[in-house]
mmCIF file of C-alpha atoms (C1' of nucleotides) in Angstrom:
data_model
loop_
_atom_site.group_PDB
_atom_site.id
_atom_site.type_symbol
_atom_site.label_atom_id
_atom_site.label_comp_id
_atom_site.label_asym_id
_atom_site.label_seq_id
_atom_site.Cartn_x
_atom_site.Cartn_y
_atom_site.Cartn_z
ATOM 1 C CA MET A 21 20.440 35.214 11.634
ATOM 2 C CA GLU A 22 21.978 35.110 14.854
ATOM 3 C CA ARG A 23 20.451 33.834 18.190
ATOM 4 C CA ARG A 24 19.037 35.751 20.208
ATOM 5 C CA LEU A 25 18.599 35.400 23.986
ATOM 6 C CA PRO A 26 14.243 36.528 24.715
ATOM 7 C CA ALA A 27 13.287 39.187 24.724
ATOM 8 C CA ALA A 28 13.213 40.956 28.277
ATOM 9 C CA ASP A 29 9.716 41.507 28.059
ATOM 10 C CA GLU A 30 8.316 38.455 27.185
ATOM 11 C CA ALA A 31 8.107 37.188 30.875
ATOM 12 C CA GLY A 32 4.998 39.534 31.196
ATOM 13 C CA GLY A 33 2.970 36.717 29.292
ATOM 14 C CA ARG A 34 1.505 39.233 26.517
ATOM 15 C CA ARG A 35 2.933 37.577 23.409
ATOM 16 C CA THR A 36 1.118 34.335 22.534
ATOM 17 C CA LYS A 37 3.465 31.547 23.040
ATOM 18 C CA ARG A 38 5.244 30.404 19.636
ATOM 19 C CA GLY A 39 6.176 27.779 18.359
ATOM 20 C CA LYS A 40 4.702 24.363 20.039
ATOM 21 C CA VAL A 41 1.445 22.881 18.397
ATOM 22 C CA GLU A 42 -1.433 21.211 19.554
ATOM 23 C CA LEU A 43 -1.488 18.062 17.303
ATOM 24 C CA ARG A 44 -5.181 18.269 15.882
ATOM 25 C CA ARG A 45 -7.116 19.803 13.112
ATOM 26 C CA ILE A 46 -6.293 23.861 12.900
ATOM 27 C CA GLU A 47 -9.743 24.926 12.895
ATOM 28 C CA ASP A 48 -9.394 28.852 11.278
ATOM 29 C CA ARG A 49 -8.838 27.999 7.110
ATOM 30 C CA THR A 50 -6.275 30.877 6.480
ATOM 31 C CA SER A 51 -3.916 29.393 9.047
ATOM 32 C CA ARG A 52 -4.526 25.728 8.378
ATOM 33 C CA GLN A 53 -3.699 26.461 4.508
ATOM 34 C CA VAL A 54 -0.519 28.807 5.823
ATOM 35 C CA ARG A 55 0.336 25.675 7.549
ATOM 36 C CA PHE A 56 -0.201 23.276 4.776
ATOM 37 C CA SER A 57 2.173 25.006 2.338
ATOM 38 C CA LYS A 58 4.894 25.269 4.714
ATOM 39 C CA ARG A 59 4.574 21.964 5.844
ATOM 40 C CA ARG A 60 3.828 20.405 2.547
ATOM 41 C CA SER A 61 7.603 21.912 1.426
ATOM 42 C CA GLY A 62 9.282 20.950 4.668
ATOM 43 C CA MET A 63 7.861 17.166 3.888
ATOM 44 C CA PHE A 64 9.013 17.150 0.219
ATOM 45 C CA LYS A 65 11.743 18.323 1.262
ATOM 46 C CA LYS A 66 12.622 15.702 3.851
ATOM 47 C CA ALA A 67 11.381 13.093 1.753
ATOM 48 C CA TYR A 68 13.964 14.262 -1.349
ATOM 49 C CA GLU A 69 16.710 14.331 1.420
ATOM 50 C CA LEU A 70 16.176 10.655 2.440
ATOM 51 C CA SER A 71 15.672 9.623 -1.213
ATOM 52 C CA VAL A 72 19.078 10.828 -2.347
ATOM 53 C CA LEU A 73 20.798 10.277 1.730
ATOM 54 C CA CYS A 74 20.305 6.840 1.986
ATOM 55 C CA ASP A 75 19.175 5.226 -2.447
ATOM 56 C CA ALA A 76 15.762 4.894 -0.965
ATOM 57 C CA GLU A 77 12.442 5.013 -3.331
ATOM 58 C CA ILE A 78 9.985 7.340 -2.091
ATOM 59 C CA ALA A 79 6.499 7.656 -3.315
ATOM 60 C CA LEU A 80 4.652 10.376 -2.071
ATOM 61 C CA VAL A 81 0.943 11.654 -2.715
ATOM 62 C CA VAL A 82 -0.516 14.211 -1.189
ATOM 63 C CA PHE A 83 -4.589 15.952 -1.526
ATOM 64 C CA SER A 84 -4.813 19.058 0.392
ATOM 65 C CA PRO A 85 -8.492 19.191 1.557
ATOM 66 C CA ALA A 86 -8.855 21.500 -1.168
ATOM 67 C CA GLY A 87 -8.276 18.764 -3.534
ATOM 68 C CA ARG A 88 -5.278 19.754 -5.072
ATOM 69 C CA LEU A 89 -2.652 17.254 -5.906
ATOM 70 C CA TYR A 90 1.040 17.329 -4.856
ATOM 71 C CA GLU A 91 3.102 14.253 -5.729
ATOM 72 C CA PHE A 92 7.206 13.473 -5.301
ATOM 73 C CA ALA A 93 8.493 10.451 -6.129
ATOM 74 C CA SER A 94 12.212 9.559 -5.580
ATOM 75 C CA SER A 95 14.423 10.300 -8.845
ATOM 76 C CA THR A 96 15.245 6.945 -10.761
ATOM 77 C CA SER A 97 11.456 6.484 -10.206
ATOM 78 C CA SER A 98 8.146 7.432 -11.036
ATOM 79 C CA ILE A 99 4.882 7.464 -8.812
ATOM 80 C CA ASP A 100 3.183 4.509 -10.849
ATOM 81 C CA LYS A 101 6.287 2.673 -10.932
ATOM 82 C CA ILE A 102 6.978 2.523 -6.906
ATOM 83 C CA PHE A 103 3.074 1.949 -6.125
ATOM 84 C CA GLY A 104 3.472 -1.297 -8.750
ATOM 85 C CA ARG A 105 6.027 -2.445 -6.853
ATOM 86 C CA TYR A 106 3.499 -1.529 -3.601
ATOM 87 C CA TRP A 107 0.313 -3.505 -5.288
ATOM 88 C CA ASP A 108 2.873 -6.582 -6.048
ATOM 89 C CA LEU A 109 4.362 -7.064 -3.371
ATOM 90 C CA MET A 110 0.933 -6.825 -1.458
ATOM 91 C CA HIS A 111 -1.144 -8.391 -3.944
ATOM 92 C CA THR A 112 0.832 -10.855 -5.531
ATOM 93 C CA THR A 113 1.251 -14.029 -3.645
ATOM 94 C CA ILE A 114 4.896 -14.649 -3.078
ATOM 95 C CA ASP A 115 5.467 -18.039 -3.874
ATOM 96 C CA LEU A 116 9.308 -18.975 -2.817
ATOM 97 C CA ASN A 117 11.168 -21.695 -1.049
ATOM 98 C CA ILE A 118 12.096 -19.212 1.177
ATOM 99 C CA GLU A 119 10.990 -19.388 4.671
ATOM 100 C CA ALA A 120 8.392 -16.568 5.636
ATOM 101 C CA ARG A 121 10.118 -14.020 7.550
ATOM 102 C CA ASP A 122 7.948 -11.496 9.849
ATOM 103 C CA TYR A 123 8.545 -8.783 7.785
ATOM 104 C CA ARG A 124 7.522 -8.267 3.996
ATOM 105 C CA VAL A 125 10.142 -8.894 1.436
ATOM 106 C CA ASP A 126 10.162 -7.375 -2.118
ATOM 107 C CA CYS A 127 10.891 -9.878 -4.475
ATOM 108 C CA ASN A 128 10.682 -8.054 -6.887
ATOM 109 C CA ILE A 129 13.550 -5.589 -6.026
ATOM 110 C CA GLN A 130 16.039 -6.979 -9.184
ATOM 111 C CA LEU A 131 13.733 -7.666 -11.710
ATOM 112 C CA ARG A 132 15.158 -5.570 -13.854
ATOM 113 C CA GLN A 133 11.825 -3.390 -14.379
ATOM 114 C CA LYS A 134 13.861 -0.776 -16.111
ATOM 115 C CA GLU A 135 11.620 -0.138 -18.694
ATOM 116 C CA HIS A 136 7.775 -1.095 -17.326
ATOM 117 C CA SER A 137 5.545 1.289 -15.938
ATOM 118 C CA VAL A 138 3.055 0.372 -13.227
ATOM 119 C CA LEU A 139 0.537 -2.222 -15.146
ATOM 120 C CA ASP A 140 3.321 -4.627 -16.706
ATOM 121 C CA ASP A 141 2.500 -7.672 -14.757
ATOM 122 C CA PRO A 142 -1.088 -7.812 -15.694
ATOM 123 C CA VAL A 143 -1.867 -10.502 -14.096
ATOM 124 C CA PRO A 144 -2.207 -9.761 -10.445
ATOM 125 C CA LYS A 145 -4.107 -6.070 -11.596
ATOM 126 C CA ILE A 146 -5.872 -7.910 -14.032
ATOM 127 C CA ASN A 147 -7.402 -10.683 -11.205
ATOM 128 C CA HIS A 148 -8.061 -7.879 -8.368
ATOM 129 C CA ILE A 149 -9.640 -6.104 -11.473
ATOM 130 C CA THR A 150 -12.005 -8.885 -13.064
ATOM 131 C CA GLN A 151 -13.202 -9.402 -8.662
ATOM 132 C CA CYS A 152 -13.855 -5.698 -8.940
ATOM 133 C CA VAL A 153 -16.232 -6.496 -12.013
ATOM 134 C CA LEU A 154 -17.266 -9.286 -10.655
ATOM 135 C CA GLU A 155 -18.715 -7.866 -7.336
ATOM 136 C CA SER A 156 -20.449 -5.201 -7.929
ATOM 137 C CA ASN A 157 -18.841 -1.748 -9.399
ATOM 138 C CA VAL A 158 -20.336 -1.890 -13.235
ATOM 139 C CA ASN A 159 -23.024 -1.170 -11.970
ATOM 140 C CA GLU A 160 -21.730 2.018 -11.537
ATOM 141 C CA LEU A 161 -21.294 2.285 -14.995
ATOM 142 C CA ASN A 162 -23.312 3.474 -17.708
ATOM 143 C CA ILE A 163 -24.054 2.118 -20.794
ATOM 144 C CA ALA A 164 -21.371 4.318 -23.095
ATOM 145 C CA GLU A 165 -19.138 3.196 -20.427
ATOM 146 C CA LEU A 166 -20.130 -0.049 -20.203
ATOM 147 C CA ARG A 167 -19.391 -0.403 -24.419
ATOM 148 C CA GLY A 168 -15.901 1.133 -23.985
ATOM 149 C CA LEU A 169 -15.221 -0.697 -21.295
ATOM 150 C CA GLU A 170 -16.355 -4.171 -23.243
ATOM 151 C CA GLU A 171 -14.650 -3.367 -25.925
ATOM 152 C CA ALA A 172 -11.144 -2.958 -24.516
ATOM 153 C CA MET A 173 -11.325 -5.733 -22.574
ATOM 154 C CA THR A 174 -12.385 -7.648 -25.950
ATOM 155 C CA ASN A 175 -9.985 -6.546 -27.358
ATOM 156 C CA ALA A 176 -7.504 -7.315 -24.773
ATOM 157 C CA LEU A 177 -8.378 -10.397 -24.483
ATOM 158 C CA THR A 178 -7.667 -11.102 -27.873
ATOM 159 C CA VAL A 179 -4.469 -10.130 -27.504
ATOM 160 C CA VAL A 180 -4.392 -12.597 -24.578
ATOM 161 C CA LYS A 181 -5.606 -15.672 -26.710
ATOM 162 C CA ASN A 182 -3.247 -15.056 -29.636
ATOM 163 C CA LYS A 183 -0.405 -14.527 -27.186
ATOM 164 C CA LEU A 184 -1.495 -17.755 -25.806
ATOM 165 C CA MET A 185 -1.953 -20.190 -28.687
ATOM 166 C CA MET A 186 1.687 -18.823 -30.028
ATOM 167 C CA LYS A 187 3.381 -20.425 -26.755
ATOM 168 C CA VAL A 188 1.404 -23.652 -26.997
ATOM 169 C CA ALA A 189 2.428 -23.656 -30.488
ATOM 170 C CA GLY A 190 5.684 -22.431 -29.631
ATOM 171 C CA VAL A 191 5.915 -19.457 -31.808
ATOM 172 C CA LEU A 192 6.968 -17.446 -29.127
ATOM 173 C CA PRO A 193 9.477 -18.529 -26.235
ATOM 174 C CA GLN A 194 8.191 -19.965 -22.404
ATOM 175 C CA SER A 195 9.352 -16.379 -20.296
ATOM 176 C CA GLU A 196 12.247 -17.807 -17.746
ATOM 177 C CA LYS A 197 10.796 -18.320 -14.463
ATOM 178 C CA LYS A 198 10.783 -15.283 -12.270
ATOM 179 C CA SER A 199 14.083 -15.659 -9.918
ATOM 180 C CA CYS A 200 13.819 -13.947 -6.354
ATOM 181 C CA TRP A 201 16.540 -11.573 -5.033
ATOM 182 C CA ILE A 202 16.473 -11.708 -1.250
ATOM 183 C CA SER A 203 18.634 -8.444 0.311
ATOM 184 C CA GLU A 204 21.490 -9.136 2.696
ATOM 185 C CA PRO A 205 19.455 -8.995 5.986
ATOM 186 C CA ASP A 206 19.938 -4.990 6.506
ATOM 187 C CA GLN A 207 18.350 -4.128 10.519
ATOM 188 C CA GLU A 208 16.506 -0.479 9.575
ATOM 189 C CA MET B 1 17.555 19.122 28.056
ATOM 190 C CA GLU B 2 18.800 22.712 28.645
ATOM 191 C CA ARG B 3 20.879 24.251 25.976
ATOM 192 C CA ARG B 4 24.923 24.879 26.509
ATOM 193 C CA LEU B 5 26.958 27.032 24.940
ATOM 194 C CA PRO B 6 29.275 25.452 22.756
ATOM 195 C CA ALA B 7 32.444 23.787 24.178
ATOM 196 C CA ALA B 8 35.127 25.175 24.194
ATOM 197 C CA ASP B 9 37.664 23.053 23.042
ATOM 198 C CA GLU B 10 35.341 22.802 20.001
ATOM 199 C CA ALA B 11 37.425 25.776 18.562
ATOM 200 C CA GLY B 12 40.342 23.742 18.375
ATOM 201 C CA GLY B 13 38.897 21.633 15.256
ATOM 202 C CA ARG B 14 39.369 17.664 16.985
ATOM 203 C CA ARG B 15 35.553 16.775 17.086
ATOM 204 C CA THR B 16 33.785 16.215 13.808
ATOM 205 C CA LYS B 17 31.302 18.657 13.654
ATOM 206 C CA ARG B 18 27.746 17.783 14.163
ATOM 207 C CA GLY B 19 24.743 18.139 12.574
ATOM 208 C CA LYS B 20 24.765 19.663 8.718
ATOM 209 C CA VAL B 21 25.342 16.927 6.347
ATOM 210 C CA GLU B 22 25.275 17.269 2.413
ATOM 211 C CA LEU B 23 22.786 16.015 0.140
ATOM 212 C CA ARG B 24 24.689 12.723 -1.233
ATOM 213 C CA ARG B 25 24.854 9.178 -1.349
ATOM 214 C CA ILE B 26 26.138 8.508 2.326
ATOM 215 C CA GLU B 27 28.368 5.741 0.894
ATOM 216 C CA ASP B 28 29.195 3.884 4.601
ATOM 217 C CA ARG B 29 26.339 1.267 4.607
ATOM 218 C CA THR B 30 26.013 0.855 9.002
ATOM 219 C CA SER B 31 25.825 4.971 8.504
ATOM 220 C CA ARG B 32 23.001 5.032 5.834
ATOM 221 C CA GLN B 33 21.106 2.428 7.490
ATOM 222 C CA VAL B 34 20.597 4.552 10.848
ATOM 223 C CA ARG B 35 20.243 7.402 8.682
ATOM 224 C CA PHE B 36 17.346 5.783 6.985
ATOM 225 C CA SER B 37 15.782 4.734 10.084
ATOM 226 C CA LYS B 38 15.879 7.462 11.713
ATOM 227 C CA ARG B 39 15.133 9.616 8.914
ATOM 228 C CA ARG B 40 12.433 7.371 8.201
ATOM 229 C CA SER B 41 11.161 7.807 11.542
ATOM 230 C CA GLY B 42 11.009 11.343 10.774
ATOM 231 C CA MET B 43 9.369 12.148 7.920
ATOM 232 C CA PHE B 44 6.662 9.327 8.272
ATOM 233 C CA LYS B 45 5.835 11.613 11.513
ATOM 234 C CA LYS B 46 5.717 14.584 9.643
ATOM 235 C CA ALA B 47 3.263 12.845 6.939
ATOM 236 C CA TYR B 48 1.447 11.897 9.997
ATOM 237 C CA GLU B 49 0.793 16.048 12.012
ATOM 238 C CA LEU B 50 0.268 17.063 8.189
ATOM 239 C CA SER B 51 -2.536 14.956 7.604
ATOM 240 C CA VAL B 52 -3.774 15.689 11.167
ATOM 241 C CA LEU B 53 -3.319 19.060 11.614
ATOM 242 C CA CYS B 54 -4.347 20.465 7.676
ATOM 243 C CA ASP B 55 -6.606 17.382 7.169
ATOM 244 C CA ALA B 56 -4.612 16.118 3.974
ATOM 245 C CA GLU B 57 -4.763 13.058 2.182
ATOM 246 C CA ILE B 58 -0.921 11.730 2.192
ATOM 247 C CA ALA B 59 0.128 8.393 0.935
ATOM 248 C CA LEU B 60 3.564 7.609 1.087
ATOM 249 C CA VAL B 61 5.427 4.394 0.547
ATOM 250 C CA VAL B 62 8.872 4.557 1.109
ATOM 251 C CA PHE B 63 11.912 1.035 -0.426
ATOM 252 C CA SER B 64 14.871 1.431 1.591
ATOM 253 C CA PRO B 65 17.571 0.450 -0.308
ATOM 254 C CA ALA B 66 17.835 -3.252 1.086
ATOM 255 C CA GLY B 67 14.052 -3.647 -0.356
ATOM 256 C CA ARG B 68 11.612 -3.050 2.740
ATOM 257 C CA LEU B 69 8.341 -1.566 2.611
ATOM 258 C CA TYR B 70 7.399 1.210 4.579
ATOM 259 C CA GLU B 71 4.078 2.564 4.390
ATOM 260 C CA PHE B 72 1.597 5.498 5.289
ATOM 261 C CA ALA B 73 -1.732 6.567 4.327
ATOM 262 C CA SER B 74 -3.824 9.495 6.395
ATOM 263 C CA SER B 75 -5.698 7.479 8.770
ATOM 264 C CA THR B 76 -8.954 8.069 7.136
ATOM 265 C CA SER B 77 -7.946 6.636 3.803
ATOM 266 C CA SER B 78 -5.845 4.042 2.928
ATOM 267 C CA ILE B 79 -2.638 3.578 0.297
ATOM 268 C CA ASP B 80 -4.615 2.348 -2.970
ATOM 269 C CA LYS B 81 -7.741 4.791 -2.123
ATOM 270 C CA ILE B 82 -5.436 8.008 -2.242
ATOM 271 C CA PHE B 83 -3.319 6.476 -4.999
ATOM 272 C CA GLY B 84 -6.323 5.667 -6.875
ATOM 273 C CA ARG B 85 -7.599 9.054 -6.512
ATOM 274 C CA TYR B 86 -3.284 9.686 -7.755
ATOM 275 C CA TRP B 87 -4.349 7.238 -10.671
ATOM 276 C CA ASP B 88 -8.354 8.537 -11.281
ATOM 277 C CA LEU B 89 -6.672 12.445 -11.909
ATOM 278 C CA MET B 90 -3.423 11.613 -14.281
ATOM 279 C CA HIS B 91 -5.543 8.640 -16.468
ATOM 280 C CA THR B 92 -9.141 10.405 -16.618
ATOM 281 C CA THR B 93 -9.573 12.690 -19.234
ATOM 282 C CA ILE B 94 -11.615 15.554 -17.437
ATOM 283 C CA ASP B 95 -14.325 16.593 -19.272
ATOM 284 C CA LEU B 96 -16.249 19.465 -17.351
ATOM 285 C CA ASN B 97 -18.119 22.967 -18.849
ATOM 286 C CA ILE B 98 -15.597 24.829 -16.939
ATOM 287 C CA GLU B 99 -12.254 26.212 -18.244
ATOM 288 C CA ALA B 100 -9.223 24.434 -17.708
ATOM 289 C CA ARG B 101 -7.132 25.819 -15.108
ATOM 290 C CA ASP B 102 -3.244 25.823 -15.043
ATOM 291 C CA TYR B 103 -3.192 23.383 -12.689
ATOM 292 C CA ARG B 104 -4.837 20.005 -11.345
ATOM 293 C CA VAL B 105 -8.138 20.285 -10.225
ATOM 294 C CA ASP B 106 -9.346 16.935 -8.112
ATOM 295 C CA CYS B 107 -12.829 16.165 -9.367
ATOM 296 C CA ASN B 108 -13.490 12.930 -7.971
ATOM 297 C CA ILE B 109 -13.734 14.590 -4.191
ATOM 298 C CA GLN B 110 -16.842 14.861 -4.067
ATOM 299 C CA LEU B 111 -17.596 11.360 -5.503
ATOM 300 C CA ARG B 112 -18.698 10.285 -2.784
ATOM 301 C CA GLN B 113 -16.785 7.038 -2.477
ATOM 302 C CA LYS B 114 -16.496 5.915 0.731
ATOM 303 C CA GLU B 115 -16.669 2.198 0.252
ATOM 304 C CA HIS B 116 -15.320 1.642 -3.031
ATOM 305 C CA SER B 117 -11.733 0.414 -3.370
ATOM 306 C CA VAL B 118 -8.500 1.606 -5.742
ATOM 307 C CA LEU B 119 -10.137 -0.141 -8.706
ATOM 308 C CA ASP B 120 -13.194 1.007 -8.086
ATOM 309 C CA ASP B 121 -13.631 2.782 -11.681
ATOM 310 C CA PRO B 122 -12.769 0.191 -13.910
ATOM 311 C CA VAL B 123 -13.001 1.995 -17.242
ATOM 312 C CA PRO B 124 -9.481 4.175 -17.071
ATOM 313 C CA LYS B 125 -7.554 1.369 -15.800
ATOM 314 C CA ILE B 126 -9.249 -1.524 -18.231
ATOM 315 C CA ASN B 127 -8.256 0.618 -20.638
ATOM 316 C CA HIS B 128 -4.759 1.037 -19.310
ATOM 317 C CA ILE B 129 -4.036 -2.579 -18.825
ATOM 318 C CA THR B 130 -5.825 -3.370 -21.914
ATOM 319 C CA GLN B 131 -3.172 -0.907 -23.732
ATOM 320 C CA CYS B 132 -0.175 -2.905 -22.048
ATOM 321 C CA VAL B 133 -1.522 -5.989 -23.569
ATOM 322 C CA LEU B 134 -2.113 -4.950 -26.780
ATOM 323 C CA GLU B 135 1.802 -4.005 -26.807
ATOM 324 C CA SER B 136 3.751 -6.459 -25.097
ATOM 325 C CA ASN B 137 4.310 -7.128 -21.312
ATOM 326 C CA VAL B 138 2.081 -10.649 -22.418
ATOM 327 C CA ASN B 139 5.488 -11.555 -24.330
ATOM 328 C CA GLU B 140 6.614 -11.789 -20.466
ATOM 329 C CA LEU B 141 4.211 -14.304 -19.305
ATOM 330 C CA ASN B 142 4.029 -17.918 -19.154
ATOM 331 C CA ILE B 143 1.802 -20.327 -19.957
ATOM 332 C CA ALA B 144 0.134 -20.232 -16.798
ATOM 333 C CA GLU B 145 -0.149 -17.099 -16.676
ATOM 334 C CA LEU B 146 -1.398 -16.113 -20.013
ATOM 335 C CA ARG B 147 -3.995 -18.734 -19.591
ATOM 336 C CA GLY B 148 -4.918 -17.265 -16.187
ATOM 337 C CA LEU B 149 -5.018 -14.266 -17.507
ATOM 338 C CA GLU B 150 -7.579 -15.233 -19.920
ATOM 339 C CA GLU B 151 -9.759 -17.282 -17.750
ATOM 340 C CA ALA B 152 -10.142 -14.176 -15.032
ATOM 341 C CA MET B 153 -10.627 -11.495 -17.931
ATOM 342 C CA THR B 154 -12.844 -13.736 -19.539
ATOM 343 C CA ASN B 155 -14.761 -13.939 -16.883
ATOM 344 C CA ALA B 156 -15.170 -10.460 -16.557
ATOM 345 C CA LEU B 157 -15.952 -9.758 -19.392
ATOM 346 C CA THR B 158 -18.848 -11.748 -19.598
ATOM 347 C CA VAL B 159 -20.135 -9.553 -16.632
ATOM 348 C CA VAL B 160 -19.665 -6.833 -18.390
ATOM 349 C CA LYS B 161 -21.959 -7.996 -21.546
ATOM 350 C CA ASN B 162 -24.627 -9.540 -18.766
ATOM 351 C CA LYS B 163 -24.448 -5.811 -16.813
ATOM 352 C CA LEU B 164 -24.435 -3.997 -20.785
ATOM 353 C CA MET B 165 -27.748 -6.163 -22.058
ATOM 354 C CA MET B 166 -29.359 -5.551 -18.940
ATOM 355 C CA LYS B 167 -28.873 -1.773 -18.756
ATOM 356 C CA VAL B 168 -29.736 -1.456 -22.298
ATOM 357 C CA ALA B 169 -32.822 -3.892 -21.969
ATOM 358 C CA GLY B 170 -33.888 -1.404 -18.900
ATOM 359 C CA VAL B 171 -33.361 -3.915 -16.697
ATOM 360 C CA LEU B 172 -30.992 -1.977 -14.450
ATOM 361 C CA PRO B 173 -31.680 1.524 -13.764
ATOM 362 C CA GLN B 174 -28.956 3.719 -15.523
ATOM 363 C CA SER B 175 -26.462 5.347 -13.886
ATOM 364 C CA GLU B 176 -26.723 9.016 -13.310
ATOM 365 C CA LYS B 177 -23.922 11.502 -14.740
ATOM 366 C CA LYS B 178 -21.333 11.944 -12.242
ATOM 367 C CA SER B 179 -21.114 15.026 -11.732
ATOM 368 C CA CYS B 180 -18.110 17.285 -10.798
ATOM 369 C CA TRP B 181 -17.256 19.402 -7.726
ATOM 370 C CA ILE B 182 -14.582 21.619 -8.090
ATOM 371 C CA SER B 183 -12.818 23.200 -4.633
ATOM 372 C CA GLU B 184 -12.590 26.637 -3.923
ATOM 373 C CA PRO B 185 -10.050 28.502 -5.120
ATOM 374 C CA ASP B 186 -7.816 28.098 -2.075
ATOM 375 C CA GLN B 187 -3.950 29.485 -2.471
ATOM 376 C CA GLU B 188 -1.811 26.834 -0.889
ATOM 377 C "C1'" DG C 15 17.982 2.787 21.800
ATOM 378 C "C1'" DG C 16 19.995 7.046 24.862
ATOM 379 C "C1'" DC C 17 22.038 10.767 24.919
ATOM 380 C "C1'" DT C 18 23.380 15.973 23.519
ATOM 381 C "C1'" DA C 19 25.170 19.930 20.467
ATOM 382 C "C1'" DT C 20 24.021 21.599 16.448
ATOM 383 C "C1'" DC C 21 21.024 22.256 12.654
ATOM 384 C "C1'" DA C 22 16.352 22.993 10.218
ATOM 385 C "C1'" DA C 23 11.987 23.406 10.719
ATOM 386 C "C1'" DT C 24 8.364 26.612 11.442
ATOM 387 C "C1'" DA C 25 4.405 29.454 14.677
ATOM 388 C "C1'" DA C 26 3.636 34.147 15.339
ATOM 389 C "C1'" DC C 27 4.305 38.384 13.909
ATOM 390 C "C1'" DT C 28 5.125 41.258 9.947
ATOM 391 C "C1'" DA D 12 5.774 36.668 0.767
ATOM 392 C "C1'" DG D 13 10.072 38.120 4.449
ATOM 393 C "C1'" DT D 14 11.814 37.913 9.348
ATOM 394 C "C1'" DT D 15 12.858 35.726 13.970
ATOM 395 C "C1'" DA D 16 12.026 32.481 18.607
ATOM 396 C "C1'" DT D 17 10.978 28.649 19.339
ATOM 397 C "C1'" DT D 18 10.503 23.745 18.474
ATOM 398 C "C1'" DG D 19 11.941 19.877 16.659
ATOM 399 C "C1'" DA D 20 14.693 16.774 14.226
ATOM 400 C "C1'" DT D 21 19.294 14.579 13.728
ATOM 401 C "C1'" DA D 22 24.227 13.559 13.339
ATOM 402 C "C1'" DG D 23 27.695 12.136 15.663
ATOM 403 C "C1'" DC D 24 28.523 9.632 20.319
ATOM 404 C "C1'" DC D 25 27.760 5.174 23.389
#
DNA sequence: GGCTATCAATAACT
DNA sequence: AGTTATTGATAGCC
C-alpha cells in the first residue's frame, strides 16, 4: 500500500492521465454506473461519519438514473422523521416572540418527538394537502381512487370533529402551548 | 502546493498526529463545530458531483446539532419532489403484473411529474394522515388547531366529493390507468 | 478563512 | 471485483 513514485515511462504520455475528472455528466453508461456505485458508497460513508462525529441529523435520498433507491438516515432518526422536521420548518409559520434572524431556526428541536412519525402534527400537512386537493390534482384520480380518498377523509374528519367536541366540552385536556427552544448562537 | 516529505522531527512524536480520526462523537464543542462546517461542505460537494456526473436525483437534509438546517437537492428537482418520490415508493402498494424483485423498483420514474409537488398524488398520503388522525395525534392539538384542521379537511372533502360526482356523472373524463416503467436491469 | 501534511476517495487499469 | 497512481478532503494550525 505504500506510495510509489510515478513510473518513469509515464513521461511518454501514452497512458491516459488518472484522477481528475471534469464535472459533467458521464456519457458512457458503464462508466457512469461504476462511478455511481463507487461515489455513492463514498458519499454514504461521509454522511455516516458526519452524523457520528458531529452529532448531526442527516437524511439522504438518492435515486440512481435507473430509478433505484438508496437511502441513509442518521442512526437516531429515520428519513421520515428528518424530512418531517424539514417539512415543519419550511411550511409552518413560526410565530415567536423572538426577532427574526437571517437564518432559519428550527423550533422543533426540543419538541420531544421521540415517538412521533413524520405526520404527527397534521395541521400544516393537512393544510397543504387541502390546498393540493383544492387545486387540480384530484382531477388525475380515477373514481376508485376518489372514493378511497373520500372515505379516508371522511373518517379522519369524523375523528377530528369528535376530538374537537370533546375538547370544547372539556372532556379532553387542553394541549399546552408548544414551547420553543433556541439553540446557542453557534456559528457553523 | 507540492508535496513535502514528512518532517524529520516528526519522529519525536511531539506533534499531534494529523489526519486520521476515530469515528466517534467529537466532544469538544468548538472542534465539533469546525469539523461540522468543513465536512458538511465536503459532503455537499460530493452530493453535487454525484448528481452531475451520474445524473442521479439526490436530496440531502442536514440538521446541525444546534438545529440549523442545511439542504441540497440535485438541480432538476427539489427536496419535496425527491422526498415525494421516496414517499410514494415506500408507502404506495405497487400492484404490477411483474414479478417482485429483491430490490425496490421505482415505478414513478416515468410518471411525468414535471409540474407536480410532493403531495400531488394525495391518496397514499391522505391515507397515512388519516391513520395518524385516527390514532392519537389529534389529542395533541388545541382547540384552535382542531378547528383549523376541521375546516381544511371539510373543504378538501367537499372538493373530493364534487370531483367524484362529476366523474361518476361523466362530466370529467376518467383518468387513464397509470403505466409503469421498469428501468433496465442495471447493476449498481 | 487560509495553509500544509496527511489521510481518504477514486479513476484508470486489470 | 481488486490494485495503484493520483486527486481530493481534511485535521491541526494560525
